[in-house]
Structures are given as structure tokens and as C-alpha cells.
Amino acid sequence: MLSPMWQLHHSCVSAGRSVRFIRPLVVAGLVWAFASVAATGAASEPRTLLGHEYNIYALAFSPRSDFLASASGDETWKLWSVATGCERWTLAGHEGPVYGVAFSPEGHWLASAGGDGAVRLWDTVTGQTRHVLRGHEGAIYSVAVSPAGDVVASAGEDRIVRLWKPADGAPIAAITGHGADVYGLAFSPDGRLLASGSRDKSIRLWDPATGRLQRVLTGHASDVYRLAFSQDGLQLASASQDKSVRLWKLRQEGETLVLPNHGGPVYGAVFLPDGRAVVSIGDDKRIRLWDTRTGDLRTSWRAHDVPIYAAAISPDGRFLASAGGDDDIVNPLKLWDLPAVLAEAAVEEPRKIPRKP
């Protein structure tokens, strides 16, 4: 028998469902259909998904780009079909906001992190909870899975980066060093580095096999939120409260591009698969696309009516997902046609933005 915490959403319609759950899904289906038609006439028109009842804090595509996971302050995470825009699962179990989600390399399970101080590992085929990982004191703000799928990393309010074995949920290590809350985690593509970003303004690079500190990256003037490695592992993007994104050239000591010009805190940055561009999102409700070689702004548009807390790019490079929220506004999750966005950006003159050294 499946866990009582687990809720199944059959396609986009479920017999016997209450009006409370039917209404947002019907609206989502109508908006999805309308946006799909509209997209044929406007490359930058997104497809829109509705269903969460509170802010969306994290997004992650499955390895095959067929599903999208979203984590929300409504204490659930949802699994969406990218092809149809329908919910596959709505999974509840956390006793607090869900701040992070991360797929395993093959996509058969997913890790979620919440304000209740727990990491949960879920079977994405059955919707059942595999393991509940406990050890943190306070909220967990980020979770990451190693490229080999043999390590889950989590971090949050207690300033500790914890490593776990996903096979049985056993703890591996508790890594200390940050002087404040840890907001962001990312494994390098080869699995040899684990990056952590903190409210102490620093980024730390660890060897996940030993837990030893490899480097400390400094330069941000305020909290470091989310981190992302390029697919070749040569660059690390960091998003910060200081209204900037920094691109760290990891093989060139001290070499950094600073991407400013956000109108407020930057909550996330993610590389395109080829590494030639990076997308940033933040409090100013805009999505920005930057050239990673020159630091020039290629295009920018107002994407939401509320702050954007999360963004993800599908591994196949076809979709950009964005979402966020406001305490008083139910925010949609939007799927953008990334090749169409890039095609529009290609005809625009890149804008050279003055950067700090």
C-alpha cells in the first residue's frame, strides 16, 4: 500500500477529485493549450503551469528532459510532464516549505529538502518515500545529488554540509567551515568538487570524497544564494543578494566575470548546455541571458509579475523553466522555448554592461 502522505494526480483529470484540486488543473490545462497556440506567433511566449498554492522555490528537470520537478512553500513538490504540462505526482511529506529538489542521474529517484530539517528520497515511479534523512538542525535550503548518484549533499540553517548514502540513507560526513546559513550546493560534472554558497558571502569548494576544503572563493558583497557548474566543469556561476552574478573561471586563479545590472537580489543562475551563455533570475522579475565569454547581456525580459526564485534548463536544451512567487500571489510555473529565445537574442545587438573588476 502506498504511503498516506502520497497523492496521485492522474494525468490532468482524476475522477472524484474535489473542486479545490480540479479548478487549478483545469485552468492549467486551458492556459497550457492557449499558450501553446500563442507560442507559434511569438517565440518568447511561455507555456504556463498552475497548481502550487504558494511560492515555488526550486526547479529541476529529469535527466531525459521529460519531467520537471517543482518545490514549493505549500509543503509539496510536484512532478510535471514536459510534453503535456500535466501533473504526474503531487507529493506531500515535509512538514514545512520544500526548498530544494534534485534528480538522481538516471531519474529513478529524487531528493527533496525542506524547512522541517529533513531530506526525503522519493521513488519517481511509484511516488513512495525511500528514505528520510535526519541530522540537520533547522531548515535545509539546498540539496544536490552527485553525478554518479552515490552521494546526496544537503545544507541549510545549521551551517553544516552533510553527505549521505542514497542506497540506505546512512550519513557519510558532516562538513563544517561556513560561518552562516548555507543556501546553495552544486556538484561538478565529474563529481570531484562540491561547491557551497553561504550567507557569510563566501563560496567553498570541497572534495566530497574526503570532506577537505579545496578553495575559498570570495568577492560577493552579500549572501550567496544558488550555484551552478558549466557542463565542462570549467566555470562556476554564483547568484547573490548583492545584485550580481559571478562567473568563476576555475582553472584560472582569480579570473572572474561580474555580471551586474539586476535591479535587486539575484536568486539563481544556470548555464546553457553548451556553456556559452548563462541565465540569471531574481527579485526584479526579469530573466537575463549573458554571454559567458564576454560578459555581455544578450537579452532580458520581464518574465513574471513576482520575484523569480528558481530557474532550470532542460538537459536537451529545449526548455527554460522559471518560477517564484509572492506571499499574496499564486505564481505560475513557466516553460520557455529556449531555441526560440536564443533565436530572438541572436538578432539583437549584445548590450555591453560595465562590470566591476
GROMACS .gro file of C-alpha atoms in nm:
model
  357
    1MET     CA    1   0.000   0.000   0.000
    2LEU     CA    2   0.126   0.344  -0.086
    3SER     CA    3   0.217   0.599   0.182
    4PRO     CA    4  -0.084   0.802   0.310
    5MET     CA    5   0.129   1.115   0.260
    6TRP     CA    6   0.135   1.047  -0.112
    7GLN     CA    7  -0.121   1.192  -0.353
    8LEU     CA    8  -0.164   1.072  -0.710
    9HIS     CA    9  -0.278   1.314  -0.979
   10HIS     CA   10  -0.388   1.105  -1.277
   11SER     CA   11  -0.288   1.289  -1.595
   12CYS     CA   12  -0.476   1.620  -1.568
   13VAL     CA   13  -0.811   1.475  -1.455
   14SER     CA   14  -0.897   1.246  -1.165
   15ALA     CA   15  -1.243   1.102  -1.104
   16GLY     CA   16  -1.395   1.201  -0.774
   17ARG     CA   17  -1.146   1.482  -0.715
   18SER     CA   18  -1.265   1.779  -0.509
   19VAL     CA   19  -1.325   2.114  -0.678
   20ARG     CA   20  -1.027   2.255  -0.483
   21PHE     CA   21  -0.789   2.038  -0.684
   22ILE     CA   22  -0.982   2.026  -1.012
   23ARG     CA   23  -1.001   2.400  -1.065
   24PRO     CA   24  -0.627   2.476  -1.078
   25LEU     CA   25  -0.565   2.179  -1.305
   26VAL     CA   26  -0.843   2.275  -1.548
   27VAL     CA   27  -0.712   2.629  -1.555
   28ALA     CA   28  -0.359   2.494  -1.606
   29GLY     CA   29  -0.478   2.283  -1.899
   30LEU     CA   30  -0.655   2.577  -2.063
   31VAL     CA   31  -0.360   2.810  -2.011
   32TRP     CA   32  -0.122   2.544  -2.143
   33ALA     CA   33  -0.331   2.495  -2.457
   34PHE     CA   34  -0.370   2.870  -2.517
   35ALA     CA   35  -0.001   2.940  -2.459
   36SER     CA   36   0.097   2.657  -2.693
   37VAL     CA   37  -0.106   2.820  -2.972
   38ALA     CA   38   0.019   3.167  -2.884
   39ALA     CA   39   0.378   3.043  -2.892
   40THR     CA   40   0.350   2.982  -3.267
   41GLY     CA   41   0.315   3.355  -3.317
   42ALA     CA   42   0.559   3.476  -3.051
   43ALA     CA   43   0.881   3.290  -2.982
   44SER     CA   44   0.913   3.421  -2.627
   45GLU     CA   45   0.558   3.328  -2.516
   46PRO     CA   46   0.582   3.063  -2.243
   47ARG     CA   47   0.363   2.768  -2.164
   48THR     CA   48   0.218   2.809  -1.817
   49LEU     CA   49   0.152   2.551  -1.543
   50LEU     CA   50  -0.064   2.621  -1.239
   51GLY     CA   51  -0.120   2.406  -0.933
   52HIS     CA   52   0.101   2.510  -0.642
   53GLU     CA   53  -0.071   2.708  -0.370
   54TYR     CA   54   0.234   2.903  -0.256
   55ASN     CA   55   0.574   3.025  -0.374
   56ILE     CA   56   0.792   2.794  -0.585
   57TYR     CA   57   1.149   2.783  -0.453
   58ALA     CA   58   1.327   2.525  -0.670
   59LEU     CA   59   1.302   2.355  -1.010
   60ALA     CA   60   1.481   2.054  -1.161
   61PHE     CA   61   1.448   1.873  -1.494
   62SER     CA   62   1.480   1.496  -1.513
   63PRO     CA   63   1.791   1.364  -1.692
   64ARG     CA   64   1.591   1.280  -2.006
   65SER     CA   65   1.417   1.620  -2.005
   66ASP     CA   66   1.074   1.451  -1.992
   67PHE     CA   67   0.974   1.564  -1.643
   68LEU     CA   68   1.007   1.879  -1.436
   69ALA     CA   69   1.003   1.884  -1.055
   70SER     CA   70   0.895   2.193  -0.861
   71ALA     CA   71   0.934   2.255  -0.488
   72SER     CA   72   0.700   2.488  -0.304
   73GLY     CA   73   0.618   2.662   0.020
   74ASP     CA   74   0.286   2.473   0.015
   75GLU     CA   75   0.482   2.178   0.165
   76THR     CA   76   0.467   1.971  -0.155
   77TRP     CA   77   0.671   1.905  -0.463
   78LYS     CA   78   0.514   1.829  -0.799
   79LEU     CA   79   0.628   1.626  -1.095
   80TRP     CA   80   0.511   1.763  -1.431
   81SER     CA   81   0.512   1.607  -1.775
   82VAL     CA   82   0.707   1.840  -2.002
   83ALA     CA   83   0.527   1.706  -2.311
   84THR     CA   84   0.170   1.758  -2.185
   85GLY     CA   85   0.201   2.007  -1.899
   86CYS     CA   86   0.005   1.774  -1.670
   87GLU     CA   87   0.093   1.683  -1.314
   88ARG     CA   88   0.213   1.328  -1.266
   89TRP     CA   89   0.254   1.347  -0.890
   90THR     CA   90   0.189   1.584  -0.606
   91LEU     CA   91   0.391   1.450  -0.315
   92ALA     CA   92   0.350   1.563   0.044
   93GLY     CA   93   0.555   1.459   0.342
   94HIS     CA   94   0.758   1.758   0.452
   95GLU     CA   95   0.621   1.950   0.749
   96GLY     CA   96   0.723   2.286   0.615
   97PRO     CA   97   0.825   2.456   0.289
   98VAL     CA   98   1.016   2.248   0.034
   99TYR     CA   99   1.324   2.447  -0.065
  100GLY     CA  100   1.518   2.207  -0.287
  101VAL     CA  101   1.479   1.919  -0.533
  102ALA     CA  102   1.740   1.717  -0.725
  103PHE     CA  103   1.709   1.412  -0.952
  104SER     CA  104   1.932   1.107  -0.945
  105PRO     CA  105   2.141   1.061  -1.263
  106GLU     CA  106   1.904   0.802  -1.409
  107GLY     CA  107   1.591   0.981  -1.286
  108HIS     CA  108   1.451   0.689  -1.086
  109TRP     CA  109   1.454   0.879  -0.759
  110LEU     CA  110   1.457   1.235  -0.638
  111ALA     CA  111   1.582   1.412  -0.327
  112SER     CA  112   1.384   1.693  -0.164
  113ALA     CA  113   1.488   1.925   0.120
  114GLY     CA  114   1.260   2.117   0.349
  115GLY     CA  115   1.209   2.364   0.625
  116ASP     CA  116   1.141   2.073   0.860
  117GLY     CA  117   1.511   1.982   0.863
  118ALA     CA  118   1.464   1.659   0.668
  119VAL     CA  119   1.585   1.530   0.332
  120ARG     CA  120   1.347   1.286   0.166
  121LEU     CA  121   1.435   1.043  -0.111
  122TRP     CA  122   1.140   0.957  -0.335
  123ASP     CA  123   1.081   0.686  -0.594
  124THR     CA  124   0.970   0.878  -0.904
  125VAL     CA  125   0.798   0.570  -1.050
  126THR     CA  126   0.576   0.477  -0.754
  127GLY     CA  127   0.569   0.803  -0.557
  128GLN     CA  128   0.678   0.626  -0.239
  129THR     CA  129   0.931   0.761   0.008
  130ARG     CA  130   1.251   0.555   0.003
  131HIS     CA  131   1.433   0.717   0.296
  132VAL     CA  132   1.404   1.013   0.530
  133LEU     CA  133   1.744   1.162   0.621
  134ARG     CA  134   1.763   1.345   0.951
  135GLY     CA  135   2.055   1.516   1.121
  136HIS     CA  136   2.026   1.884   1.037
  137GLU     CA  137   1.915   2.133   1.300
  138GLY     CA  138   1.690   2.386   1.131
  139ALA     CA  139   1.572   2.436   0.775
  140ILE     CA  140   1.751   2.278   0.480
  141TYR     CA  141   1.781   2.521   0.189
  142SER     CA  142   1.959   2.313  -0.074
  143VAL     CA  143   2.009   1.954  -0.185
  144ALA     CA  144   2.229   1.807  -0.460
  145VAL     CA  145   2.299   1.461  -0.600
  146SER     CA  146   2.643   1.358  -0.723
  147PRO     CA  147   2.683   1.274  -1.095
  148ALA     CA  148   2.740   0.909  -1.005
  149GLY     CA  149   2.430   0.905  -0.785
  150ASP     CA  150   2.622   0.769  -0.487
  151VAL     CA  151   2.614   1.081  -0.267
  152VAL     CA  152   2.338   1.321  -0.161
  153ALA     CA  153   2.453   1.656  -0.022
  154SER     CA  154   2.234   1.887   0.189
  155ALA     CA  155   2.289   2.214   0.371
  156GLY     CA  156   2.098   2.490   0.541
  157GLU     CA  157   2.040   2.687   0.856
  158ASP     CA  158   2.283   2.494   1.078
  159ARG     CA  159   2.581   2.590   0.853
  160ILE     CA  160   2.676   2.224   0.802
  161VAL     CA  161   2.711   2.047   0.467
  162ARG     CA  162   2.600   1.688   0.521
  163LEU     CA  163   2.672   1.395   0.289
  164TRP     CA  164   2.451   1.085   0.274
  165LYS     CA  165   2.439   0.743   0.108
  166PRO     CA  166   2.121   0.730  -0.101
  167ALA     CA  167   2.116   0.349  -0.103
  168ASP     CA  168   2.027   0.327   0.266
  169GLY     CA  169   2.014   0.687   0.386
  170ALA     CA  170   2.320   0.648   0.607
  171PRO     CA  171   2.528   0.958   0.688
  172ILE     CA  172   2.874   0.984   0.531
  173ALA     CA  173   3.014   1.310   0.666
  174ALA     CA  174   2.928   1.643   0.825
  175ILE     CA  175   3.143   1.922   0.676
  176THR     CA  176   3.191   2.248   0.865
  177GLY     CA  177   3.356   2.575   0.770
  178HIS     CA  178   3.089   2.826   0.678
  179GLY     CA  179   3.013   3.097   0.930
  180ALA     CA  180   2.643   3.135   0.844
  181ASP     CA  181   2.348   2.963   0.672
  182VAL     CA  182   2.433   2.768   0.357
  183TYR     CA  183   2.193   2.843   0.071
  184GLY     CA  184   2.341   2.674  -0.236
  185LEU     CA  185   2.506   2.344  -0.331
  186ALA     CA  186   2.633   2.206  -0.663
  187PHE     CA  187   2.845   1.908  -0.768
  188SER     CA  188   3.091   1.950  -1.052
  189PRO     CA  189   3.012   1.733  -1.358
  190ASP     CA  190   3.298   1.494  -1.278
  191GLY     CA  191   3.192   1.469  -0.913
  192ARG     CA  192   3.531   1.576  -0.781
  193LEU     CA  193   3.414   1.906  -0.634
  194LEU     CA  194   3.118   2.012  -0.424
  195ALA     CA  195   3.053   2.386  -0.413
  196SER     CA  196   2.863   2.554  -0.129
  197GLY     CA  197   2.744   2.915  -0.107
  198SER     CA  198   2.657   3.092   0.214
  199ARG     CA  199   2.519   3.395   0.390
  200ASP     CA  200   2.881   3.451   0.502
  201LYS     CA  201   2.941   3.583   0.143
  202SER     CA  202   3.181   3.303   0.052
  203ILE     CA  203   3.182   3.004  -0.180
  204ARG     CA  204   3.370   2.696  -0.067
  205LEU     CA  205   3.491   2.412  -0.287
  206TRP     CA  206   3.515   2.074  -0.113
  207ASP     CA  207   3.644   1.731  -0.208
  208PRO     CA  208   3.331   1.521  -0.145
  209ALA     CA  209   3.539   1.203  -0.117
  210THR     CA  210   3.735   1.334   0.183
  211GLY     CA  211   3.539   1.636   0.302
  212ARG     CA  212   3.851   1.850   0.273
  213LEU     CA  213   3.835   2.215   0.172
  214GLN     CA  214   3.999   2.281  -0.166
  215ARG     CA  215   3.942   2.653  -0.222
  216VAL     CA  216   3.752   2.953  -0.090
  217LEU     CA  217   3.611   3.199  -0.346
  218THR     CA  218   3.544   3.550  -0.221
  219GLY     CA  219   3.420   3.863  -0.391
  220HIS     CA  220   3.046   3.881  -0.332
  221ALA     CA  221   2.939   4.165  -0.104
  222SER     CA  222   2.641   3.980   0.042
  223ASP     CA  223   2.466   3.641   0.072
  224VAL     CA  224   2.544   3.380  -0.193
  225TYR     CA  225   2.224   3.200  -0.293
  226ARG     CA  226   2.245   2.944  -0.576
  227LEU     CA  227   2.539   2.786  -0.759
  228ALA     CA  228   2.577   2.606  -1.093
  229PHE     CA  229   2.867   2.444  -1.278
  230SER     CA  230   2.903   2.456  -1.654
  231GLN     CA  231   2.889   2.113  -1.818
  232ASP     CA  232   3.264   2.114  -1.887
  233GLY     CA  233   3.330   2.194  -1.521
  234LEU     CA  234   3.548   2.493  -1.607
  235GLN     CA  235   3.311   2.761  -1.479
  236LEU     CA  236   3.102   2.812  -1.169
  237ALA     CA  237   2.816   3.063  -1.159
  238SER     CA  238   2.708   3.219  -0.829
  239ALA     CA  239   2.398   3.430  -0.765
  240SER     CA  240   2.395   3.679  -0.480
  241GLN     CA  241   2.199   3.921  -0.267
  242ASP     CA  242   2.446   4.187  -0.390
  243LYS     CA  243   2.252   4.209  -0.723
  244SER     CA  244   2.519   4.034  -0.927
  245VAL     CA  245   2.618   3.702  -1.080
  246ARG     CA  246   2.983   3.600  -1.078
  247LEU     CA  247   3.136   3.357  -1.326
  248TRP     CA  248   3.441   3.191  -1.174
  249LYS     CA  249   3.699   3.053  -1.417
  250LEU     CA  250   3.814   2.762  -1.204
  251ARG     CA  251   4.135   2.682  -1.394
  252GLN     CA  252   4.243   3.044  -1.392
  253GLU     CA  253   4.317   3.156  -1.039
  254GLY     CA  254   4.142   3.481  -0.960
  255GLU     CA  255   3.978   3.511  -1.303
  256THR     CA  256   3.614   3.619  -1.261
  257LEU     CA  257   3.346   3.786  -1.471
  258VAL     CA  258   3.100   4.001  -1.277
  259LEU     CA  259   2.752   4.029  -1.431
  260PRO     CA  260   2.571   4.321  -1.266
  261ASN     CA  261   2.264   4.521  -1.367
  262HIS     CA  262   1.997   4.328  -1.180
  263GLY     CA  263   1.752   4.559  -1.007
  264GLY     CA  264   1.760   4.353  -0.690
  265PRO     CA  265   1.893   4.032  -0.534
  266VAL     CA  266   1.977   3.751  -0.779
  267TYR     CA  267   1.831   3.418  -0.670
  268GLY     CA  268   1.969   3.185  -0.934
  269ALA     CA  269   2.191   3.135  -1.237
  270VAL     CA  270   2.210   2.834  -1.468
  271PHE     CA  271   2.427   2.754  -1.770
  272LEU     CA  272   2.300   2.657  -2.112
  273PRO     CA  273   2.422   2.307  -2.210
  274ASP     CA  274   2.696   2.441  -2.439
  275GLY     CA  275   2.829   2.673  -2.168
  276ARG     CA  276   2.831   2.977  -2.397
  277ALA     CA  277   2.553   3.153  -2.209
  278VAL     CA  278   2.411   3.170  -1.860
  279VAL     CA  279   2.060   3.265  -1.747
  280SER     CA  280   2.004   3.465  -1.429
  281ILE     CA  281   1.682   3.540  -1.239
  282GLY     CA  282   1.594   3.745  -0.936
  283ASP     CA  283   1.388   3.988  -0.735
  284ASP     CA  284   1.339   4.230  -1.026
  285LYS     CA  285   1.113   3.974  -1.204
  286ARG     CA  286   1.334   3.959  -1.513
  287ILE     CA  287   1.521   3.682  -1.691
  288ARG     CA  288   1.861   3.778  -1.829
  289LEU     CA  289   2.075   3.589  -2.080
  290TRP     CA  290   2.450   3.657  -2.067
  291ASP     CA  291   2.743   3.566  -2.292
  292THR     CA  292   2.985   3.373  -2.070
  293ARG     CA  293   3.290   3.461  -2.283
  294THR     CA  294   3.247   3.838  -2.287
  295GLY     CA  295   3.001   3.904  -2.003
  296ASP     CA  296   2.773   4.094  -2.244
  297LEU     CA  297   2.399   4.093  -2.185
  298ARG     CA  298   2.240   3.921  -2.486
  299THR     CA  299   1.875   3.973  -2.395
  300SER     CA  300   1.650   4.049  -2.099
  301TRP     CA  301   1.275   4.043  -2.047
  302ARG     CA  302   1.019   4.078  -1.767
  303ALA     CA  303   0.905   3.718  -1.724
  304HIS     CA  304   0.687   3.724  -1.412
  305ASP     CA  305   0.480   3.965  -1.205
  306VAL     CA  306   0.651   3.846  -0.888
  307PRO     CA  307   1.014   3.778  -0.783
  308ILE     CA  308   1.166   3.479  -0.963
  309TYR     CA  309   1.319   3.235  -0.716
  310ALA     CA  310   1.406   2.941  -0.939
  311ALA     CA  311   1.517   2.855  -1.292
  312ALA     CA  312   1.624   2.537  -1.467
  313ILE     CA  313   1.728   2.442  -1.820
  314SER     CA  314   1.643   2.100  -1.962
  315PRO     CA  315   1.946   1.879  -2.039
  316ASP     CA  316   1.845   1.864  -2.405
  317GLY     CA  317   1.850   2.245  -2.423
  318ARG     CA  318   1.489   2.276  -2.539
  319PHE     CA  319   1.329   2.441  -2.237
  320LEU     CA  320   1.391   2.707  -1.977
  321ALA     CA  321   1.169   2.683  -1.669
  322SER     CA  322   1.114   2.973  -1.430
  323ALA     CA  323   0.902   3.028  -1.120
  324GLY     CA  324   0.885   3.223  -0.799
  325GLY     CA  325   0.611   3.389  -0.604
  326ASP     CA  326   0.483   3.640  -0.358
  327ASP     CA  327   0.311   3.569  -0.028
  328ASP     CA  328  -0.018   3.703  -0.164
  329ILE     CA  329   0.006   3.581  -0.524
  330VAL     CA  330  -0.013   3.227  -0.662
  331ASN     CA  331   0.270   3.229  -0.910
  332PRO     CA  332   0.267   3.026  -1.232
  333LEU     CA  333   0.547   2.799  -1.340
  334LYS     CA  334   0.652   2.897  -1.692
  335LEU     CA  335   0.819   2.690  -1.964
  336TRP     CA  336   1.001   2.890  -2.231
  337ASP     CA  337   1.104   2.764  -2.575
  338LEU     CA  338   1.478   2.812  -2.534
  339PRO     CA  339   1.582   2.782  -2.903
  340ALA     CA  340   1.319   3.047  -2.987
  341VAL     CA  341   1.453   3.276  -2.713
  342LEU     CA  342   1.807   3.227  -2.844
  343ALA     CA  343   1.694   3.298  -3.199
  344GLU     CA  344   1.539   3.626  -3.088
  345ALA     CA  345   1.851   3.715  -2.891
  346ALA     CA  346   2.069   3.648  -3.196
  347VAL     CA  347   1.909   3.932  -3.389
  348GLU     CA  348   1.958   4.178  -3.105
  349GLU     CA  349   2.280   4.375  -3.062
  350PRO     CA  350   2.454   4.247  -2.746
  351ARG     CA  351   2.448   4.513  -2.477
  352LYS     CA  352   2.782   4.579  -2.319
  353ILE     CA  353   2.732   4.632  -1.947
  354PRO     CA  354   3.007   4.800  -1.741
  355ARG     CA  355   3.142   4.546  -1.495
  356LYS     CA  356   3.326   4.580  -1.171
  357PRO     CA  357   3.679   4.442  -1.167
   0.00000   0.00000   0.00000
